[in-house]
Amino acid sequence: MGILARFRRDRLNRRIVDQLWEQVVAAARDPVRFTEGGLPDTLEGRFEALSLEMIAVLNRISIEPDLKALSQDLVDRFMTDIDHSMREIGISYLAVPKRMRKFAARFYTRVRDCQPAMAEGDAASLADALARTVLSEAVGGRPDAASALAHHMIQQQARYAALTNEQILAGRLLEPPKTETA
């Protein structure tokens, strides 16, 4: 592969990842997560909303060998955006790396605790995981919030599962899934 072909491929991948990221952010801003799901409208709550949306997208991407390369690029984009956001809100230049390590650890904890239940469509197990991790401090003992958030995330998981690879590669996560016509 020539050097120009590699640059074109990298540019195309970056465009796809940027489009996917924009769609993840748009989906994570769904008010249901904050009203019914109990996530606080804070930096931490928004991080949790993004983390859960990322898990749903990564579950879909990871089942397709042709899309697996996007997984790490999308996670890298997520972490880069968190880094930039912290710098924009004025967190000290020296404190950002330390906070990034904490955010990355929280994200991978969410992946470990929530991904299996989301992949299986198990709302009860997901609600337990959400109550234990994501919502432990946020909702002050509202068990309905964990259940509502779990059901919402299972719906998102099903929505992404119905998307074609072409829709994903075009960065169109939020459009209606294509249906087969006979």
CSV table of C-alpha atoms in Angstrom, one decimal:
chain,number,residue,atom,x,y,z
A,1,MET,CA,0.0,0.0,0.0
A,2,GLY,CA,1.4,3.4,-1.0
A,3,ILE,CA,1.8,6.2,1.4
A,4,LEU,CA,-0.9,8.3,-0.2
A,5,ALA,CA,-3.4,5.4,0.0
A,6,ARG,CA,-2.7,5.1,3.7
A,7,PHE,CA,-3.3,8.8,4.2
A,8,ARG,CA,-6.6,8.6,2.3
A,9,ARG,CA,-7.7,5.5,4.4
A,10,ASP,CA,-6.7,7.3,7.6
A,11,ARG,CA,-8.7,10.4,6.5
A,12,LEU,CA,-11.7,8.3,5.7
A,13,ASN,CA,-11.5,6.5,9.0
A,14,ARG,CA,-11.2,9.8,10.9
A,15,ARG,CA,-14.3,11.1,9.0
A,16,ILE,CA,-16.3,7.9,9.9
A,17,VAL,CA,-15.2,8.1,13.5
A,18,ASP,CA,-16.1,11.8,13.8
A,19,GLN,CA,-19.5,11.1,12.3
A,20,LEU,CA,-20.1,8.2,14.6
A,21,TRP,CA,-19.0,10.3,17.6
A,22,GLU,CA,-21.4,13.1,16.7
A,23,GLN,CA,-24.2,10.6,16.6
A,24,VAL,CA,-23.2,9.1,20.0
A,25,VAL,CA,-23.2,12.5,21.5
A,26,ALA,CA,-26.6,13.3,20.1
A,27,ALA,CA,-28.0,10.1,21.4
A,28,ALA,CA,-26.4,10.5,24.8
A,29,ARG,CA,-28.2,13.9,25.2
A,30,ASP,CA,-31.6,12.2,25.1
A,31,PRO,CA,-33.4,13.8,28.1
A,32,VAL,CA,-34.9,10.4,29.1
A,33,ARG,CA,-31.5,9.5,30.6
A,34,PHE,CA,-31.7,12.5,32.9
A,35,THR,CA,-35.4,12.7,33.7
A,36,GLU,CA,-36.5,9.1,34.0
A,37,GLY,CA,-33.1,7.5,34.2
A,38,GLY,CA,-31.8,9.6,37.1
A,39,LEU,CA,-28.5,10.7,35.6
A,40,PRO,CA,-27.6,14.2,37.0
A,41,ASP,CA,-27.2,17.0,34.5
A,42,THR,CA,-23.5,17.5,35.5
A,43,LEU,CA,-20.2,16.7,34.0
A,44,GLU,CA,-20.2,13.3,35.7
A,45,GLY,CA,-23.8,12.6,34.6
A,46,ARG,CA,-23.0,13.5,31.0
A,47,PHE,CA,-19.9,11.3,31.1
A,48,GLU,CA,-22.1,8.4,32.3
A,49,ALA,CA,-24.6,9.1,29.5
A,50,LEU,CA,-21.8,9.0,26.9
A,51,SER,CA,-20.3,5.9,28.5
A,52,LEU,CA,-23.5,4.0,28.3
A,53,GLU,CA,-24.1,5.1,24.7
A,54,MET,CA,-20.6,4.1,23.8
A,55,ILE,CA,-21.2,0.6,25.3
A,56,ALA,CA,-24.3,0.1,23.2
A,57,VAL,CA,-22.5,1.2,20.0
A,58,LEU,CA,-19.4,-0.8,20.8
A,59,ASN,CA,-21.5,-3.9,21.4
A,60,ARG,CA,-22.9,-3.5,17.8
A,61,ILE,CA,-19.6,-2.7,16.2
A,62,SER,CA,-17.7,-5.6,17.9
A,63,ILE,CA,-19.9,-8.3,16.5
A,64,GLU,CA,-18.8,-7.5,12.9
A,65,PRO,CA,-15.2,-8.4,12.0
A,66,ASP,CA,-15.3,-5.6,9.3
A,67,LEU,CA,-16.1,-3.0,11.9
A,68,LYS,CA,-13.9,-4.0,14.8
A,69,ALA,CA,-11.1,-1.6,13.8
A,70,LEU,CA,-13.6,1.2,14.5
A,71,SER,CA,-14.0,0.2,18.1
A,72,GLN,CA,-10.6,1.5,19.4
A,73,ASP,CA,-10.8,4.6,17.2
A,74,LEU,CA,-14.2,5.5,18.6
A,75,VAL,CA,-13.0,4.9,22.2
A,76,ASP,CA,-9.9,7.1,21.5
A,77,ARG,CA,-12.2,9.8,20.1
A,78,PHE,CA,-14.4,9.6,23.3
A,79,MET,CA,-11.3,10.0,25.5
A,80,THR,CA,-10.0,12.9,23.4
A,81,ASP,CA,-13.3,14.7,23.7
A,82,ILE,CA,-13.4,14.2,27.5
A,83,ASP,CA,-9.8,15.6,27.7
A,84,HIS,CA,-10.7,18.6,25.6
A,85,SER,CA,-13.8,19.3,27.6
A,86,MET,CA,-11.9,19.3,30.8
A,87,ARG,CA,-9.4,21.7,29.4
A,88,GLU,CA,-12.2,24.0,28.1
A,89,ILE,CA,-13.9,24.2,31.5
A,90,GLY,CA,-10.6,25.3,33.1
A,91,ILE,CA,-9.2,22.2,34.8
A,92,SER,CA,-5.5,22.7,35.4
A,93,TYR,CA,-3.2,21.5,32.6
A,94,LEU,CA,-1.4,19.4,35.2
A,95,ALA,CA,-4.6,17.9,36.7
A,96,VAL,CA,-6.1,16.8,33.4
A,97,PRO,CA,-3.9,13.6,33.0
A,98,LYS,CA,-4.8,12.5,36.5
A,99,ARG,CA,-8.5,13.0,35.9
A,100,MET,CA,-8.3,11.3,32.5
A,101,ARG,CA,-7.0,8.2,34.2
A,102,LYS,CA,-9.9,8.3,36.6
A,103,PHE,CA,-12.4,8.8,33.7
A,104,ALA,CA,-10.8,6.0,31.7
A,105,ALA,CA,-11.0,3.6,34.7
A,106,ARG,CA,-14.6,4.6,35.2
A,107,PHE,CA,-15.4,3.9,31.6
A,108,TYR,CA,-13.8,0.5,31.6
A,109,THR,CA,-15.6,-0.4,34.8
A,110,ARG,CA,-18.9,0.5,33.1
A,111,VAL,CA,-17.9,-1.7,30.2
A,112,ARG,CA,-17.0,-4.6,32.4
A,113,ASP,CA,-20.2,-4.2,34.6
A,114,CYS,CA,-22.8,-3.2,32.0
A,115,GLN,CA,-21.7,-4.6,28.6
A,116,PRO,CA,-22.6,-8.3,29.2
A,117,ALA,CA,-26.2,-7.4,30.4
A,118,MET,CA,-26.7,-5.0,27.5
A,119,ALA,CA,-25.4,-7.5,25.0
A,120,GLU,CA,-27.8,-10.1,26.3
A,121,GLY,CA,-30.7,-7.7,26.6
A,122,ASP,CA,-31.1,-8.5,30.3
A,123,ALA,CA,-32.7,-5.4,31.7
A,124,ALA,CA,-32.8,-6.7,35.3
A,125,SER,CA,-29.1,-7.4,35.4
A,126,LEU,CA,-28.3,-4.1,33.7
A,127,ALA,CA,-30.5,-2.3,36.2
A,128,ASP,CA,-28.5,-3.9,39.0
A,129,ALA,CA,-25.2,-3.0,37.4
A,130,LEU,CA,-26.4,0.6,36.8
A,131,ALA,CA,-27.7,1.0,40.4
A,132,ARG,CA,-24.3,-0.3,41.7
A,133,THR,CA,-22.1,1.8,39.6
A,134,VAL,CA,-23.6,4.6,37.5
A,135,LEU,CA,-26.5,5.6,39.8
A,136,SER,CA,-25.0,4.7,43.2
A,137,GLU,CA,-24.8,8.3,44.3
A,138,ALA,CA,-26.8,10.1,41.7
A,139,VAL,CA,-30.5,9.2,42.5
A,140,GLY,CA,-30.6,8.9,46.2
A,141,GLY,CA,-32.3,5.5,46.4
A,142,ARG,CA,-34.7,5.7,43.4
A,143,PRO,CA,-34.8,2.1,42.2
A,144,ASP,CA,-37.2,3.0,39.4
A,145,ALA,CA,-34.4,5.2,37.9
A,146,ALA,CA,-32.1,2.2,37.4
A,147,SER,CA,-34.9,0.2,35.8
A,148,ALA,CA,-35.9,3.0,33.5
A,149,LEU,CA,-32.3,3.7,32.4
A,150,ALA,CA,-31.7,0.0,31.8
A,151,HIS,CA,-34.8,-0.4,29.6
A,152,HIS,CA,-33.8,2.7,27.7
A,153,MET,CA,-30.3,1.3,27.1
A,154,ILE,CA,-31.7,-2.1,26.0
A,155,GLN,CA,-33.8,-0.3,23.5
A,156,GLN,CA,-30.8,1.6,22.2
A,157,GLN,CA,-28.9,-1.7,22.0
A,158,ALA,CA,-31.7,-3.2,19.9
A,159,ARG,CA,-31.8,-0.1,17.7
A,160,TYR,CA,-28.1,-0.4,16.9
A,161,ALA,CA,-28.3,-4.1,16.4
A,162,ALA,CA,-30.8,-3.5,13.5
A,163,LEU,CA,-28.5,-1.1,11.7
A,164,THR,CA,-26.6,-2.3,8.6
A,165,ASN,CA,-22.8,-2.1,8.4
A,166,GLU,CA,-23.3,0.5,5.6
A,167,GLN,CA,-25.3,2.7,7.9
A,168,ILE,CA,-22.7,2.5,10.6
A,169,LEU,CA,-19.8,3.2,8.2
A,170,ALA,CA,-21.7,6.2,6.9
A,171,GLY,CA,-22.0,7.5,10.5
A,172,ARG,CA,-25.8,7.2,10.5
A,173,LEU,CA,-26.5,5.7,13.9
A,174,LEU,CA,-29.7,7.7,14.5
A,175,GLU,CA,-31.5,7.0,11.3
A,176,PRO,CA,-34.2,4.3,11.2
A,177,PRO,CA,-32.8,0.8,10.6
A,178,LYS,CA,-33.3,-0.4,7.0
A,179,THR,CA,-35.8,-3.1,6.6
A,180,GLU,CA,-35.6,-5.9,4.0
A,181,THR,CA,-38.1,-5.7,1.2
A,182,ALA,CA,-39.1,-8.7,-0.8
